C-alpha angles and dihedrals in degrees: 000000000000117000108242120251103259086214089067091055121093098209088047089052086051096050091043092054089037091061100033081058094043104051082042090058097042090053098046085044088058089041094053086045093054086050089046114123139137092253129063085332105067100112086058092084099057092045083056097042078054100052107035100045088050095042099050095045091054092048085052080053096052089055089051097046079050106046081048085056093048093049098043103050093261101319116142114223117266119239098262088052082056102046093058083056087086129201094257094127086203093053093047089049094050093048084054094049079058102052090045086051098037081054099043092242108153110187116217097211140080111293151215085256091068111106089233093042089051091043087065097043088060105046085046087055095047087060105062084056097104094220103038103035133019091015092038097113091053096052082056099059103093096347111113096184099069123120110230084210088073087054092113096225090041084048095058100031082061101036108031104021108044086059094050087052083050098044100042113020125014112093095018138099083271096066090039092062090037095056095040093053089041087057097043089050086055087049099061101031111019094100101043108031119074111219121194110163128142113214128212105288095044103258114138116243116201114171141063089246097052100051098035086057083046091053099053094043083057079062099069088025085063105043099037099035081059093048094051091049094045081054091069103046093044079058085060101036080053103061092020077065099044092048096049110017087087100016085064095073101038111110100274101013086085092120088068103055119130114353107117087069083084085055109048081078093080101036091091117135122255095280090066106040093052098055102028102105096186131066137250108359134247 
């Protein structure tokens, strides 16, 4: 018997949409980050929280709906299966480490388990929870008991991004050349040039010194805050793609052909995802 055209199935047609939006979101949600700063791009930072919490919960989704698919003979999950599935992006995290592990699939690549990595996740996280993330701004407004840790940019600045400065930049060459053309900046424009930012974790920064430091550590926070959060979602593609790639072709697993195709994007080694600017690619 012929296999069906995949094209003619419904399910297949909702999986297909639903991958095509998530890798989209994801992208735009690692491009915003890249573009993330205290200045004129601080709403980067929320268009990339968006994007990326919501992305990478719907591709932990896709593995369950496909792990349901493998274990029931081809059968997709009924809405009352998905919606047990939750919105907790660490749990979610965590059901999908069990599948990768329930179907041997070892991922050579950096994972959740690393400090920074889970840094992100939580603060991710963090950030679908309605008061202390996305609507964060709004509990704030006349409300004196709010803790300015659960502000969402204040939140990975401390928690993602110190680590990456620590990691990746204090005490190195890169410091060195911040703080000297910081200096030289000051040199030529301090006394002269009024200066009145906030940076990202509210502090108030006055003078030319200050916010040209600030600018270049947004430098190595950018590039390196994007690279820790495609890691995770490498970690994801990755077993999103060893659970359907073949599966897809297999006789009543048809709804999960191709898919993973919107995925393998994102499956580059450490080089790329640390200088490509613009996702996905193309």
């Amino acid at each position: 018997m012929s296999r069906p055209d995949p094209f003619t199935i419904p399910e297949w047609k909702a999986l297909h949409r639903e991958a095509s939006l998530v890798s989209q979101i994801i992208g735009s949600g690692a491009t915003a980050l890249g573009r993330a700063s205290y200045g004129s791009g601080f709403g980067e930072y929320y268009t990339a929280f968006f994007g990326l919490s919501i992305g990478i919960e719907r591709l932990a989704k896709l593995i369950l709906v496909a792990d349901y698919a493998l274990d029931n003979a081809g059968a997709l999950p009924g809405q009352s299966v998905v919606r047990k599935y939750g919105h907790k992006l660490k749990d979610l995290i965590a059901k999908v480490d069990e599948i990768a592990t329930k179907r041997g699939i070892s991922v050579p690549h950096l994972l959740p388990t690393d400090p920074i990595c889970a840094a992100v996740i939580n603060c991710l996280d963090a950030f679908s929870d309605a008061s202390k993330g996305r609507y964060a701004n709004f509990e704030a407004i006349g409300n004196p008991t709010f803790d300015p840790a659960n502000e969402p940019v204040n939140k990975w600045w401390t928690e993602v991004v110190e680590p990456i400065l620590d990691k990746h930049y204090r005490g190195k060459r890169a410091e060195e050349g911040v703080r000297q053309r910081a200096a030289v900046i000051n040199a030529m424009i301090g006394g002269v040039a009024s200066v009145l930012h906030t940076n990202e974790t509210g502090a108030v920064m006055s003078d030319v010194a200050t916010a040209s430091e600030r600018t270049g550590q947004t430098k190595w926070a950018q590039k390196y805050g994007r690279f820790y959060t495609l890691a995770v979602v490498r970690w994801l593609a990755y077993i999103f793609d060893e659970m359907t790639h073949t599966a897809g072709y297999q006789p009543g697993l048809d709804s999960l052909f191709g898919h993973y195709e919107f995925f393998t994007t994102y499956t580059v080694d450490d080089d790329f995802l640390l200088t490509r600017k613009v996702w996905p690619l193309h």
